mmCIF file of C-alpha atoms in Angstrom:
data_model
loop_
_atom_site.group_PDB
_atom_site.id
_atom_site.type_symbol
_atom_site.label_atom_id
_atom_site.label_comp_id
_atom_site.label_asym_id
_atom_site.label_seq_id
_atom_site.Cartn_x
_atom_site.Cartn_y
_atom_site.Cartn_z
ATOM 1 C CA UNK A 826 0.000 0.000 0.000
ATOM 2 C CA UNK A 827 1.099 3.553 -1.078
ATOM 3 C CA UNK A 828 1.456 6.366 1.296
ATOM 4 C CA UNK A 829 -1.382 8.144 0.197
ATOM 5 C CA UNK A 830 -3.618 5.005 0.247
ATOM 6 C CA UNK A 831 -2.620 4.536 3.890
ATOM 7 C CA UNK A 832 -3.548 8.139 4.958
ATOM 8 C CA UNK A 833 -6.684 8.278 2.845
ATOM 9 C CA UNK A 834 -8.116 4.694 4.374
ATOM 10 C CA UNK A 835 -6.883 5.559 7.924
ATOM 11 C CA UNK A 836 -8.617 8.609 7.138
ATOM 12 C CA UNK A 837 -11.940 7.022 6.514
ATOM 13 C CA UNK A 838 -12.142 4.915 9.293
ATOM 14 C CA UNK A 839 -10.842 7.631 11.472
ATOM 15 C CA UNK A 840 -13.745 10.018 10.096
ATOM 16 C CA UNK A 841 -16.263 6.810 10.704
ATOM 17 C CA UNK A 842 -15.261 6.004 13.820
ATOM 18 C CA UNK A 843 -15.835 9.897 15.027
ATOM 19 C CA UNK A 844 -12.327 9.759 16.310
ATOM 20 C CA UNK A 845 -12.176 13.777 15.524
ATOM 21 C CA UNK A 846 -14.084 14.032 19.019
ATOM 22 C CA UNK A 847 -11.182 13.692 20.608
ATOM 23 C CA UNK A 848 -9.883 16.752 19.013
ATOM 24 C CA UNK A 849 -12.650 18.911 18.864
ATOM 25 C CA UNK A 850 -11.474 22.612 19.691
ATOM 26 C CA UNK A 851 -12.568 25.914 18.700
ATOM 27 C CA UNK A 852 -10.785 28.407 15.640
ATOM 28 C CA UNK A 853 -8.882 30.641 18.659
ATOM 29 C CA UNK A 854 -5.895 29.674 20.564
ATOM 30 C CA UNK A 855 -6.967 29.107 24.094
ATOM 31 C CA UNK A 856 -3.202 30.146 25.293
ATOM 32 C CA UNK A 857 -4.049 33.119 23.130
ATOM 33 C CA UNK A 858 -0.174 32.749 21.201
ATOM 34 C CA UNK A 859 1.431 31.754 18.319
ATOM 35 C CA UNK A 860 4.848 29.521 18.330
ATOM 36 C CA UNK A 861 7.179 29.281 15.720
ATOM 37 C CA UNK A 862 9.419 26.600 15.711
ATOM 38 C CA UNK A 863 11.581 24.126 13.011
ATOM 39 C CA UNK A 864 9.597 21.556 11.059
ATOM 40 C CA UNK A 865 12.628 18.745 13.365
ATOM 41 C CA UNK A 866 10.653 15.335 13.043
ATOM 42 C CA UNK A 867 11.389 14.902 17.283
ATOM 43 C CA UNK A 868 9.296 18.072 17.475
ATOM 44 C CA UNK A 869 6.430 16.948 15.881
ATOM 45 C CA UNK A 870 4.890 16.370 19.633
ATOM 46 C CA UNK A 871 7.564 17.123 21.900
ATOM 47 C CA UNK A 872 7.960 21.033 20.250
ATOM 48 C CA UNK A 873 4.427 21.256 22.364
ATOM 49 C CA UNK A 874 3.890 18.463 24.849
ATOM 50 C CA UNK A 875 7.633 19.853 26.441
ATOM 51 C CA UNK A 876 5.643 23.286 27.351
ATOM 52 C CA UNK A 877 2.830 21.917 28.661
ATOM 53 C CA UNK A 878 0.678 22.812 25.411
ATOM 54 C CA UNK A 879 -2.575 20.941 25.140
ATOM 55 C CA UNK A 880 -4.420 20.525 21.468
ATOM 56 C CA UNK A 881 -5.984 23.727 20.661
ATOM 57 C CA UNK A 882 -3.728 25.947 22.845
ATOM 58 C CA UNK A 883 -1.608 27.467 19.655
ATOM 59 C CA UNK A 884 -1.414 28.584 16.127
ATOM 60 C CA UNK A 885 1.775 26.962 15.246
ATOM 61 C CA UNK A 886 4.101 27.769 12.869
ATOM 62 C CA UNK A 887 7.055 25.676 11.122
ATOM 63 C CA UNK A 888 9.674 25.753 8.820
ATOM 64 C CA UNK A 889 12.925 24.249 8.258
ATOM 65 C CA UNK A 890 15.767 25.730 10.975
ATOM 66 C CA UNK A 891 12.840 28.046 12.476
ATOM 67 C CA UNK A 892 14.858 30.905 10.654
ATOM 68 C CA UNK A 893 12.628 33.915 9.157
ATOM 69 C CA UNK A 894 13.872 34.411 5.330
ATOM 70 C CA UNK A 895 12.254 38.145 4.782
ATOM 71 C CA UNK A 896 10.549 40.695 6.626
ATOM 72 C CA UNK A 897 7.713 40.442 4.067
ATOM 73 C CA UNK A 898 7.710 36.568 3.746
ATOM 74 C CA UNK A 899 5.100 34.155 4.980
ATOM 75 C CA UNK A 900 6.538 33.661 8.650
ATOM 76 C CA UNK A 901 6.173 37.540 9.593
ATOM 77 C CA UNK A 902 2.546 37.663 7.832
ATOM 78 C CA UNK A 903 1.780 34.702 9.970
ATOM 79 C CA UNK A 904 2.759 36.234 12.799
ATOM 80 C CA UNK A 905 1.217 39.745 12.233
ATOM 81 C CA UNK A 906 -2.180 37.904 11.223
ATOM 82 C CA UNK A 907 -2.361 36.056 14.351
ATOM 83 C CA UNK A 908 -1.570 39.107 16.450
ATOM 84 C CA UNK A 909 -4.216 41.091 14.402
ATOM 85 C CA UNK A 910 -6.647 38.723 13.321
ATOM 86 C CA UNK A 911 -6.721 35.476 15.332
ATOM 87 C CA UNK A 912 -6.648 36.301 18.673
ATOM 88 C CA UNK A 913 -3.104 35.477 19.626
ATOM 89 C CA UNK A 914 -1.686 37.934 21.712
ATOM 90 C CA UNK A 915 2.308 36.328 22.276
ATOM 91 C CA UNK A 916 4.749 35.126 20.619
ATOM 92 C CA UNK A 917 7.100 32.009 21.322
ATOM 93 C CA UNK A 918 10.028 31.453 19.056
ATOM 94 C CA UNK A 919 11.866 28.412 19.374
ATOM 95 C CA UNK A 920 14.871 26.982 17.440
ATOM 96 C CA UNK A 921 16.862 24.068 18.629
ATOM 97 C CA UNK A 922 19.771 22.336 19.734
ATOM 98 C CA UNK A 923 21.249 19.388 17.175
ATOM 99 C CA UNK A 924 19.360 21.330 14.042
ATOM 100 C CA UNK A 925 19.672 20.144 10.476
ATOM 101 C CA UNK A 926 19.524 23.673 9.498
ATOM 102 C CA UNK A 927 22.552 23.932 12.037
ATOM 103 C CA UNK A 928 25.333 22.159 10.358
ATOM 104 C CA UNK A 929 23.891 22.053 6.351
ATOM 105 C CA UNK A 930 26.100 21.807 4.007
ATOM 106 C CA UNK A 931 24.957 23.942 1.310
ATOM 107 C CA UNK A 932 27.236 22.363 -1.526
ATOM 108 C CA UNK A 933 26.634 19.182 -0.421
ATOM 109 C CA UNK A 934 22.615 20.124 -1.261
ATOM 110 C CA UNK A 935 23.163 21.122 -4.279
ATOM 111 C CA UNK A 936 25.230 18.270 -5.360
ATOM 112 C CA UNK A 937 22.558 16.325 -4.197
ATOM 113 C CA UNK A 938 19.967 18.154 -6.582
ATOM 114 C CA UNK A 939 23.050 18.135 -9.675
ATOM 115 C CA UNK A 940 22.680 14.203 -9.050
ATOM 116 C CA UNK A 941 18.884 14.116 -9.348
ATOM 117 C CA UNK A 942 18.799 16.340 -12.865
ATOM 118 C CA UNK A 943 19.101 19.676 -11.871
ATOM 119 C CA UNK A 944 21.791 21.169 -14.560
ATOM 120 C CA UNK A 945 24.352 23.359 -14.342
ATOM 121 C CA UNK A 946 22.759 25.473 -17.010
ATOM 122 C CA UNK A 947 19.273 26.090 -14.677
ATOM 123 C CA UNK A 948 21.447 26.966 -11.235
ATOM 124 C CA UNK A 949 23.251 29.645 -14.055
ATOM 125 C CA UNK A 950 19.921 30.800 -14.660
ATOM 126 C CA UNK A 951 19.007 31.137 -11.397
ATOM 127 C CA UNK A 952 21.883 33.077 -10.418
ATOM 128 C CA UNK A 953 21.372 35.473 -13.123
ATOM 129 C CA UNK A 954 17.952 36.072 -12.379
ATOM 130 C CA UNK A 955 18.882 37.461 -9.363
ATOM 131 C CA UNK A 956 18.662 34.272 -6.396
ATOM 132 C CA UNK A 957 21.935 33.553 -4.623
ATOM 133 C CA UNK A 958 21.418 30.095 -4.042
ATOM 134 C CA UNK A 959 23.455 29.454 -1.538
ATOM 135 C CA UNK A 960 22.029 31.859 0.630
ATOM 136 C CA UNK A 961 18.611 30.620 -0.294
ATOM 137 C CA UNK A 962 19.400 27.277 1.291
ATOM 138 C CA UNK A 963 21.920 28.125 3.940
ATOM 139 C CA UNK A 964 21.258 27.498 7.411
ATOM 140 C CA UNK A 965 22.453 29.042 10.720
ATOM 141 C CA UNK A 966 25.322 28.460 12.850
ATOM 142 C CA UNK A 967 24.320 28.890 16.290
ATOM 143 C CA UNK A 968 20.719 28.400 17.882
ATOM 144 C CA UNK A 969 20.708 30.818 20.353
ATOM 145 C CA UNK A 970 21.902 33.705 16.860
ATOM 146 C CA UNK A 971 18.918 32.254 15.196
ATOM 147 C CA UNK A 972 16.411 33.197 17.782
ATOM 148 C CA UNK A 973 18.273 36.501 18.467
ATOM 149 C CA UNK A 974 17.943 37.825 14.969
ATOM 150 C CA UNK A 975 14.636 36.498 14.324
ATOM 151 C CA UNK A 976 12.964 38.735 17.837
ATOM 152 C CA UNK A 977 15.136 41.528 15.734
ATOM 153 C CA UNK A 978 13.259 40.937 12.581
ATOM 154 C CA UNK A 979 10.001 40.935 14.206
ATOM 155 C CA UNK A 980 10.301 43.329 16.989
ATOM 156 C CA UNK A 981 11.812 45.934 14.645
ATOM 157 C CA UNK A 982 9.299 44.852 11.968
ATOM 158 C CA UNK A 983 7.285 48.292 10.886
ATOM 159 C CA UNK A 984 3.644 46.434 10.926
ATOM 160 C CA UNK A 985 4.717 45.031 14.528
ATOM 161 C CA UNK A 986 2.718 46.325 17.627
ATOM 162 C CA UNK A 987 5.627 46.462 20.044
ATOM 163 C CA UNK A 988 3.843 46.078 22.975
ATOM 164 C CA UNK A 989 3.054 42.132 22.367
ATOM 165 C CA UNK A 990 5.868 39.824 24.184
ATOM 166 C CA UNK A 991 8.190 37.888 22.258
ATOM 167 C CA UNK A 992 9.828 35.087 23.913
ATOM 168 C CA UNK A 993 13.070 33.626 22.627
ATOM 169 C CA UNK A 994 13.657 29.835 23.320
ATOM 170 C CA UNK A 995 16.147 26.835 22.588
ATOM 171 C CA UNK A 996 14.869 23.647 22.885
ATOM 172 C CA UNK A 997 17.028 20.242 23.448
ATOM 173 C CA UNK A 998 15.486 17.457 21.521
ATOM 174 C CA UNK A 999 16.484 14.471 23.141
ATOM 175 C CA UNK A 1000 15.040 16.029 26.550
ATOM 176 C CA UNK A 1001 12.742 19.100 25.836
ATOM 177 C CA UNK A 1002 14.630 21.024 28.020
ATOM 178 C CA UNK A 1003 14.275 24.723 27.457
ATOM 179 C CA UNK A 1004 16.517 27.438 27.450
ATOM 180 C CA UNK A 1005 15.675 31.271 27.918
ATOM 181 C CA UNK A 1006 16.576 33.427 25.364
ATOM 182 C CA UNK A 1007 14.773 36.382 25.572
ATOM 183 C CA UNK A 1008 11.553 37.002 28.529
ATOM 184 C CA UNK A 1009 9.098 38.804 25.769
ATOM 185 C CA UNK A 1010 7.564 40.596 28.636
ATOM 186 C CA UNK A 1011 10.811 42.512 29.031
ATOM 187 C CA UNK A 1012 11.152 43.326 25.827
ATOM 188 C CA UNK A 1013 7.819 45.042 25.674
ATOM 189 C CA UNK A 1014 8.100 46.426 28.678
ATOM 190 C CA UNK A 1015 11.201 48.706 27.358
ATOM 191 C CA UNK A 1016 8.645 50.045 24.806
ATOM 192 C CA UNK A 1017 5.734 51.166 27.357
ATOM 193 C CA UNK B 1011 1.515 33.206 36.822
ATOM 194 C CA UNK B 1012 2.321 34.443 33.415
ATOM 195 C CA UNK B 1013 2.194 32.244 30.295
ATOM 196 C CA UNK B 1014 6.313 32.147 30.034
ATOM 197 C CA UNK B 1015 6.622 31.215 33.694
ATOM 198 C CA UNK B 1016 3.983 28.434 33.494
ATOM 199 C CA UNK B 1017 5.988 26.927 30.528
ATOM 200 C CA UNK B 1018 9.078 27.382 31.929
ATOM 201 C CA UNK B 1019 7.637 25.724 35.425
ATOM 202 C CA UNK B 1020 6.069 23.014 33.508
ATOM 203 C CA UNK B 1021 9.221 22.032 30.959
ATOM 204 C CA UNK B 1022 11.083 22.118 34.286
ATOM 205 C CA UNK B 1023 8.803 19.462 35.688
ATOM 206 C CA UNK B 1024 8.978 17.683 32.273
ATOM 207 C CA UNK B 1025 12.415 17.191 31.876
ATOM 208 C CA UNK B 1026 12.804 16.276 35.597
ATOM 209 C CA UNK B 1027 10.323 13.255 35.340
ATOM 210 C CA UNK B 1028 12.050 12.036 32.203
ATOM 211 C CA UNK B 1029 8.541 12.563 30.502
ATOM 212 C CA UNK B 1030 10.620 13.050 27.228
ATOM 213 C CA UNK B 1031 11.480 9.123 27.533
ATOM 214 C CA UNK B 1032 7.304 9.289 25.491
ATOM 215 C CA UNK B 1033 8.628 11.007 22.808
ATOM 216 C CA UNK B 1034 12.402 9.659 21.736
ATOM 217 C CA UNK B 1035 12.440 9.375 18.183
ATOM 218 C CA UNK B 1036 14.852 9.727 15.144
ATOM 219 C CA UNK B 1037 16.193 12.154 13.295
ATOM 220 C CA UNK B 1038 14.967 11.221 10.074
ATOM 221 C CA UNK B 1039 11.385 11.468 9.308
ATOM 222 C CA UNK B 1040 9.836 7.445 9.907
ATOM 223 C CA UNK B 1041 7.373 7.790 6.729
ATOM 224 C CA UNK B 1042 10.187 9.997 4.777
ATOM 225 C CA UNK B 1043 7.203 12.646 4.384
ATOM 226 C CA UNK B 1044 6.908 16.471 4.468
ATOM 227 C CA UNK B 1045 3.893 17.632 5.643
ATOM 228 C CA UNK B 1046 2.679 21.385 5.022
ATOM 229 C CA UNK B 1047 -0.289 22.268 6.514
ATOM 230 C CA UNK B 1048 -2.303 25.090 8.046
ATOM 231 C CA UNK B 1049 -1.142 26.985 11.794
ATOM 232 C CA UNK B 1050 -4.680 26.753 12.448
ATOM 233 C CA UNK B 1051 -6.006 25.855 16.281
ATOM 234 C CA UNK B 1052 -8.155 23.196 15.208
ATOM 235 C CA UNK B 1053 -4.908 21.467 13.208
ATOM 236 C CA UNK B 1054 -2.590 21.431 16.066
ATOM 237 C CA UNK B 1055 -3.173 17.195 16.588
ATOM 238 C CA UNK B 1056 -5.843 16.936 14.489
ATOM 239 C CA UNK B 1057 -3.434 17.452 11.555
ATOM 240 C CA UNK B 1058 -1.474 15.061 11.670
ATOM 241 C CA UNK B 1059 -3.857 12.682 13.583
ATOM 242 C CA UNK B 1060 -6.918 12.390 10.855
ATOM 243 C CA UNK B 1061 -4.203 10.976 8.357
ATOM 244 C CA UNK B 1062 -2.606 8.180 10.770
ATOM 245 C CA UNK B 1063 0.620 9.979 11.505
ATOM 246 C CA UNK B 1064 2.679 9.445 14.780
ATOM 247 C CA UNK B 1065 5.310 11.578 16.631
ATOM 248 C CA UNK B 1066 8.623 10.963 14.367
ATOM 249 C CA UNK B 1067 6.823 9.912 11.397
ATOM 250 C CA UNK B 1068 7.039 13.717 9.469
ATOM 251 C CA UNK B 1069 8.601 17.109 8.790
ATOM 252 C CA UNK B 1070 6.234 19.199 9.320
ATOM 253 C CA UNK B 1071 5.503 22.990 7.542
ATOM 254 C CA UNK B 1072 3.446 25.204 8.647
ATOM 255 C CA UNK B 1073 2.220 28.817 8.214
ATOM 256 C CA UNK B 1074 -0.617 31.304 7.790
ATOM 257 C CA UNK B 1075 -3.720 29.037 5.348
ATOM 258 C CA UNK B 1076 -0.589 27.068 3.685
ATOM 259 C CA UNK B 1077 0.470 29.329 1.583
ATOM 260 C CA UNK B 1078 3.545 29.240 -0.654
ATOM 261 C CA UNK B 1079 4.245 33.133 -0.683
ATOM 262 C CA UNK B 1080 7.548 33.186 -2.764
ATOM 263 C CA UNK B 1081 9.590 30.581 -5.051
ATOM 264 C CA UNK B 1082 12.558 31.444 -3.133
ATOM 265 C CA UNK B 1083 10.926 31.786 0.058
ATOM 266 C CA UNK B 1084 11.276 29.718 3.854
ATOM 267 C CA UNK B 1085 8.654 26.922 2.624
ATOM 268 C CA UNK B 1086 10.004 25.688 -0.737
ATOM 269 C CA UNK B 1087 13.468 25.789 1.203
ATOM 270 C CA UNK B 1088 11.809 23.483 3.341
ATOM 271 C CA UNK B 1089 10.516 21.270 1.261
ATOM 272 C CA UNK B 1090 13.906 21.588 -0.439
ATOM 273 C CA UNK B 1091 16.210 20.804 1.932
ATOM 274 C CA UNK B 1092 13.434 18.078 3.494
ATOM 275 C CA UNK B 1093 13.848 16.235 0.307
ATOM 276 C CA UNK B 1094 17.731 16.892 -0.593
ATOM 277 C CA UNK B 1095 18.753 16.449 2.913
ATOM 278 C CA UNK B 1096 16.662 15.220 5.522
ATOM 279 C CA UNK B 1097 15.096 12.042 4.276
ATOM 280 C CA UNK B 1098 11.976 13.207 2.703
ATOM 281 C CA UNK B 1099 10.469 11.135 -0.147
ATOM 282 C CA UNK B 1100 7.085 12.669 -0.421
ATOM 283 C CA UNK B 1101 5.160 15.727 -0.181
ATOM 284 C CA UNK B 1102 1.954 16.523 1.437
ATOM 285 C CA UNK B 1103 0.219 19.777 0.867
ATOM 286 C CA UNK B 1104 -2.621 20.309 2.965
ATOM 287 C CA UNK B 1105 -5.111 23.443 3.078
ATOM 288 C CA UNK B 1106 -8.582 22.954 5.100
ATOM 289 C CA UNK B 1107 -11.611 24.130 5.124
ATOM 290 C CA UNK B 1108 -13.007 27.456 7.175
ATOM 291 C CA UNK B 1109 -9.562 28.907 7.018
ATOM 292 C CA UNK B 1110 -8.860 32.110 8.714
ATOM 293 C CA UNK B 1111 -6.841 33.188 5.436
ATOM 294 C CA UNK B 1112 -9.631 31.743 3.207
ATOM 295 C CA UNK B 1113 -11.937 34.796 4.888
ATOM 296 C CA UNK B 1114 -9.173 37.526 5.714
ATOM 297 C CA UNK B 1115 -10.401 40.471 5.261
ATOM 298 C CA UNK B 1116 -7.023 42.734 4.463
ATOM 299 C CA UNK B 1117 -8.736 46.030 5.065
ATOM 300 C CA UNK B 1118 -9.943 45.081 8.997
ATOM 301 C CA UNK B 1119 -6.087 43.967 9.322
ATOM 302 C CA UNK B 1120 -4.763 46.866 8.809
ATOM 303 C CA UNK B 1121 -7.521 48.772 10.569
ATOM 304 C CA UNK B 1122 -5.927 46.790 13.532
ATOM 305 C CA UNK B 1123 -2.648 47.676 12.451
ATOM 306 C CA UNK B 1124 -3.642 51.397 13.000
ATOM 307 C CA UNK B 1125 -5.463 51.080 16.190
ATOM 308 C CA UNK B 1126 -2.650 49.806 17.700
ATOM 309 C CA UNK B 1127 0.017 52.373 16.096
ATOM 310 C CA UNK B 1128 1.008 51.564 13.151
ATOM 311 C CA UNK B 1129 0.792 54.848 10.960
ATOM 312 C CA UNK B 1130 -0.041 55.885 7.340
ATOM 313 C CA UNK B 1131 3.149 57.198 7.313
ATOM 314 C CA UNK B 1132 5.088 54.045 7.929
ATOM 315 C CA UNK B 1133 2.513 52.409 5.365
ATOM 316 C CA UNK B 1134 3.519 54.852 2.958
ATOM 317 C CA UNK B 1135 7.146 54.077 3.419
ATOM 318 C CA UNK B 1136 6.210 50.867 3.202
ATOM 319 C CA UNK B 1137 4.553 51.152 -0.212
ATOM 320 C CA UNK B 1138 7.194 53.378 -1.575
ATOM 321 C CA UNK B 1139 9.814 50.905 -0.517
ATOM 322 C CA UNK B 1140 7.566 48.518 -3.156
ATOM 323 C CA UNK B 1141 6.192 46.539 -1.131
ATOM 324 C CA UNK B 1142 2.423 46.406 -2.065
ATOM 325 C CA UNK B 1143 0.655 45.515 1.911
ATOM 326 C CA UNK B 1144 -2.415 44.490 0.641
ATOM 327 C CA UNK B 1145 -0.792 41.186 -1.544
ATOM 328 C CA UNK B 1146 1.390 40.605 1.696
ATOM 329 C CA UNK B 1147 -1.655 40.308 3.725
ATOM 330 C CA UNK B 1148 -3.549 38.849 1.022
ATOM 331 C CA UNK B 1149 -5.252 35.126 1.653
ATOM 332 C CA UNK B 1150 -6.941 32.856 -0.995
ATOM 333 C CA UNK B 1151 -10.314 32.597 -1.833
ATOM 334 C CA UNK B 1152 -10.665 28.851 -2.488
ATOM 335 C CA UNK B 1153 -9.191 26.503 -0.526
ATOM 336 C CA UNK B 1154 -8.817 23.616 -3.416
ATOM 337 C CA UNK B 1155 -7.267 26.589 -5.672
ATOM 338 C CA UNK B 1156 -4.660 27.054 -3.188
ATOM 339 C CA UNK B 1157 -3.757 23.687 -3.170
ATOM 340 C CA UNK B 1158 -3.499 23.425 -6.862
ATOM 341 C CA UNK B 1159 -1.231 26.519 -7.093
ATOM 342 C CA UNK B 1160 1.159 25.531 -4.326
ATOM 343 C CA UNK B 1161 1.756 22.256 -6.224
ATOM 344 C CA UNK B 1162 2.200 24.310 -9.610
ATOM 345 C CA UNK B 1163 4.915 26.229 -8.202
ATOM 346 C CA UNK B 1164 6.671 23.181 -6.244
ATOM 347 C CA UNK B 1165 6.443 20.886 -9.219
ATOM 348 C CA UNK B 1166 7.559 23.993 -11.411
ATOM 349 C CA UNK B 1167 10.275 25.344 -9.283
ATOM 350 C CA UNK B 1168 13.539 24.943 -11.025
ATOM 351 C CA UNK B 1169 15.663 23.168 -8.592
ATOM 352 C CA UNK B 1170 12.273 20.509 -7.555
ATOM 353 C CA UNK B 1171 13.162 16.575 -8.642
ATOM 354 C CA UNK B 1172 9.967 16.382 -10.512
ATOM 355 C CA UNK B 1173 9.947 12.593 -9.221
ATOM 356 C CA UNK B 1174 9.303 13.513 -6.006
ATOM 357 C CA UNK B 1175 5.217 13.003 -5.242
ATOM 358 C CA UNK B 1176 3.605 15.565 -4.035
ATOM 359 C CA UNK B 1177 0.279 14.651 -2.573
ATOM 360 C CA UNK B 1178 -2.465 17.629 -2.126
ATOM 361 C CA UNK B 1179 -4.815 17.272 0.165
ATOM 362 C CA UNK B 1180 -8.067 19.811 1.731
ATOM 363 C CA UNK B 1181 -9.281 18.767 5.266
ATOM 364 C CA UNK B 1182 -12.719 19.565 7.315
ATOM 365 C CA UNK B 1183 -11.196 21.087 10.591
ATOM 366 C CA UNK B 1184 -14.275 19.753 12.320
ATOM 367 C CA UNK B 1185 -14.073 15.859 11.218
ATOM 368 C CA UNK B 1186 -10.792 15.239 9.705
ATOM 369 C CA UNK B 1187 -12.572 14.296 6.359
ATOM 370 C CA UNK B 1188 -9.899 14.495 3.856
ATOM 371 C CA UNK B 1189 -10.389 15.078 -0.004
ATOM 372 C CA UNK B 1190 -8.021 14.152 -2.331
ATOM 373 C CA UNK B 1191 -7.169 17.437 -4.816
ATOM 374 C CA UNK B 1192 -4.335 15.868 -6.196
ATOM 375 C CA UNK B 1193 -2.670 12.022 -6.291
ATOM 376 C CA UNK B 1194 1.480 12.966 -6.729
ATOM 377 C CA UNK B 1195 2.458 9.329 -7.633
ATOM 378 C CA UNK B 1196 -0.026 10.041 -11.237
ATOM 379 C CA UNK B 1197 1.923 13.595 -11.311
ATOM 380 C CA UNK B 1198 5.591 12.141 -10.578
ATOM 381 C CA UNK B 1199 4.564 9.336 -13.151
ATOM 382 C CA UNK B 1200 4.123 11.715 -15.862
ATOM 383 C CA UNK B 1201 7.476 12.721 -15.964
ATOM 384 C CA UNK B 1202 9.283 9.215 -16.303
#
């Protein structure tokens, strides 16, 4: 069996058996924040279940390295439309310790995509369009940086309402311990 | 007891009772899938749940109504670098029903965005700067459409191994109920 058919006859069954009962939770974040975190498979439960989150407690949002790309990309408008539209009224950002985004090798990505039929020619296109694309795909070398620079971006972002905490964390994802980075309630405290 | 200090308390309490010992899991994603999906509340376990997935099985994406905002933007990095270097062999695209973004109404945003200080002026720098506020902001109308178009520009995007499946998928945020928009073994098979 595929991994489609798998999902989609779980799925049924799942839908059948009114197992979404168990999950039933309204459109608004009863912790009334948003988290932002890396899409790290040993996150996928423990990125919540290590601070005490309970299903329907957050907006979440997740991409690879939990690094923000551009102050007018799709991790700042989700942040800015859950502050202004969806009831969230913090901020958690949380990057982590043993990170794939940590310790990529950008050449060695791009060998891998060379092996699998990208050509030389289309990464010269792409260059002279305009992309870097090494800086596209490059990662982060330390954690604690990541989270720095991203409360930067956002805090200093122009469409930002300063007075909404953002808290910087690093998580360890062998034990969910945190680290403090940043106490968000200081930081918009300095702005009052 | 503020929302930081409760987490902090309760990840304290966590990692002291070895509670993490639930949650040990690999690296490497168990059913070598991405998964990009919705921030919404009502997807938070029900996400992942409704299709049969368990903690370690996925990479998981997420932002504001699934939306790929830029070809060279955080997302298609992620899928990217889930499927160059991070043991990703499929893609799931996910966008549900009764989406937040599916109904965002830009002008009330920024209506928000004023009450709470942002000025015209700094929109007008904004604007001048070229960036147009309302297409930042800007959700979809159709939920399927989205879907559709995220997969155009992943299967499109130059440096995508157009073997790759990309599965896209709409889900009922009440139920679960999955339809299938798109089967990415027929698309991948189209290219061998």
């Amino acid at each position: 069996m595929t991994l489609l058919e798998s999902i989609l006859a779980y799925n049924k069954d799942f839908v059948g058996n009114k197992e979404f009962e168990n999950y039933t939770t309204s459109k608004k974040p009863d912790k009334k924040a948003v988290l932002f975190t890396c899409m790290d498979t040993r996150l996928q439960d423990l990125g919540t279940k290590a601070l005490g989150f309970n299903n329907g407690d957050l907006k979440v949002v997740k991409n690879a390295g939990a690094i923000i790309t551009h102050p007018y990309g799709s991790t700042i408008k989700s942040l800015l439309v859950g502050i202004y539209a969806l009831g969230a009224e913090e901020i958690i950002i949380m990057a982590h310790k043993d990170c794939g985004m940590g310790c990529l090798d950008v050449s060695t990505v791009k060998d891998a995509m060379k092996e699998r039929g990208v050509t030389e020619e289309t990464f010269k296109i792409i260059e002279h369009s305009g992309v870097d694309v090494d800086s596209f795909l490059q990662g982060f070398k330390d954690a604690e940086e990541n989270v720095r620079r991203n409360i930067d971006m956002v805090y200093n972002h122009p469409l930002f309402d300063k007075s909404v905490p953002i808290h910087g964390l690093v998580i360890d994802p062998h034990t969910g311990e945190l680290d403090l980075i940043q106490d968000g309630y200081e930081l918009a405290a300095q702005n009052k």
